[in-house]
Amino acid sequence: MQVRGATALVTGASAGIGAAVAGLLAERGAAVLVHGRDAGRTAAVADGIGGRPIVADLATAEGVDALAAAAEAVDVLVLNAGAGHAGPFVEMPADRIEELLALDLTGAIRLTRVLLPGMLARGRGRLCFVSSIAGRTGVAGEAVYAAAKAGLDAFAESLRLELAGSGVGVSVVVPAVVDTGFFESRGRPYDRRSPRPLPARAVAAAILSAVERDRAEVFVPGWTRLAPTVRALAPAAFRRLSLRYGEEVRSR
Ligand SMILES: NC(=O)c1ccc[n+]([C@@H]2O[C@H](COP(=O)([O-])OP(=O)(O)OC[C@H]3O[C@@H](n4cnc5c(N)ncnc54)[C@H](OP(=O)(O)O)[C@@H]3O)[C@@H](O)[C@H]2O)c1
């Protein structure tokens, strides 16, 4: 798909991966709608790239509907807004569970439900969902986040099949560890040596490539595709390795 001249909405574009992909889309000649929750950060990114800021809280149904109404006709929708939560599941407050699922899963599905009919009517469009390796592997201490991302993967895969031949492509980008404010806001810094955190622009480039070439799935970095492959082919070995990682999380 030609990004030049298209209207692109990037959710969670006030920081991190979303800000990087909004910048790349603007460089390629798209009209970019820069969504964020924080008004100041959203305006700063929009000003920097010549985009239009839209502020909405996507953990609420009202926020999703307000964003969809403000965005109108969108050709490229990057569903990137998201947050994590780190810590033992039994200590997770019930309202935090609801908030995380609303933002990371149902908010993206609901926004797609509102904006997709316009793409289908125009016979062209791209949906790109930013998932996580956590949703492909499971991670101790991040059960609800991993569940939300696994749900997003299944939704996107199903939609891709359903929309085949419609002119609307569906992609999933699966980052591993990216150097953004994500870890600070989830409540635990990233302190493992591998995989090394990548710059946000590496994921942004993968998103752009997925949109332009209608790629079903892109892992960033590419070698992390091995994790779900080993999980499928040698599940016992995979779980032993995961437990070792999990113990590190549980001991915090
Ligand atoms: N960083 C990683 O290692 C990593 C790895 C795998 C997947 N991911 C995924 O990548 C995506 C982007 O994360 P990031 O790393 O760029 O994190 P980030 O720098 O923390 O950015 C998160 C973005 O989501 C927005 N957001 C958070 N809560 C929101 C809410 N309730 N309503 C609307 N917007 C909200 C933030 O807006 P404000 O700043 O305006 O609040 C911000 O623009 C997420 O879906 C995340 O799960 C990240």
Short mmCIF file of C-alpha atoms in Angstrom, two decimals, residues 128-133 136 153 157 160 170-176 202-225 228:
data_model
loop_
_atom_site.label_atom_id
_atom_site.label_comp_id
_atom_site.label_asym_id
_atom_site.label_seq_id
_atom_site.Cartn_x
_atom_site.Cartn_y
_atom_site.Cartn_z
CA CYS A 128 -1.58 -3.03 12.12
CA PHE A 129 -1.78 -4.42 15.66
CA VAL A 130 1.20 -4.02 17.99
CA SER A 131 1.27 -7.20 20.04
CA SER A 132 4.11 -8.58 22.20
CA ILE A 133 6.28 -11.66 22.47
CA ARG A 136 3.24 -15.82 22.27
CA ASP A 153 -3.06 -11.91 18.09
CA GLU A 157 -5.34 -13.53 12.65
CA ARG A 160 -7.06 -11.27 8.34
CA VAL A 170 -4.22 -6.98 8.64
CA SER A 171 -0.76 -7.20 10.22
CA VAL A 172 0.61 -8.07 13.63
CA VAL A 173 3.95 -6.72 14.78
CA VAL A 174 5.45 -8.66 17.68
CA PRO A 175 8.18 -6.71 19.53
CA ALA A 176 10.34 -8.31 22.20
CA ALA A 202 13.35 -0.49 14.80
CA VAL A 203 9.76 -1.44 15.63
CA ALA A 204 8.48 1.59 13.73
CA ALA A 205 10.34 0.40 10.61
CA ALA A 206 8.77 -3.07 11.02
CA ILE A 207 5.31 -1.51 11.30
CA LEU A 208 5.86 0.56 8.16
CA SER A 209 7.08 -2.50 6.27
CA ALA A 210 4.07 -4.55 7.47
CA VAL A 211 1.69 -1.81 6.28
CA GLU A 212 3.37 -1.20 2.92
CA ARG A 213 3.82 -4.89 2.05
CA ASP A 214 0.74 -6.29 3.79
CA ARG A 215 2.87 -8.64 5.90
CA ALA A 216 0.80 -10.86 8.20
CA GLU A 217 3.33 -10.99 11.02
CA VAL A 218 6.67 -9.39 11.84
CA PHE A 219 8.79 -10.27 14.89
CA VAL A 220 11.22 -7.61 16.14
CA PRO A 221 13.98 -8.71 16.33
CA GLY A 222 13.34 -11.47 13.79
CA TRP A 223 15.09 -14.23 15.74
CA THR A 224 12.52 -14.05 18.56
CA ARG A 225 10.19 -15.98 16.22
CA PRO A 228 6.90 -19.64 19.85
#
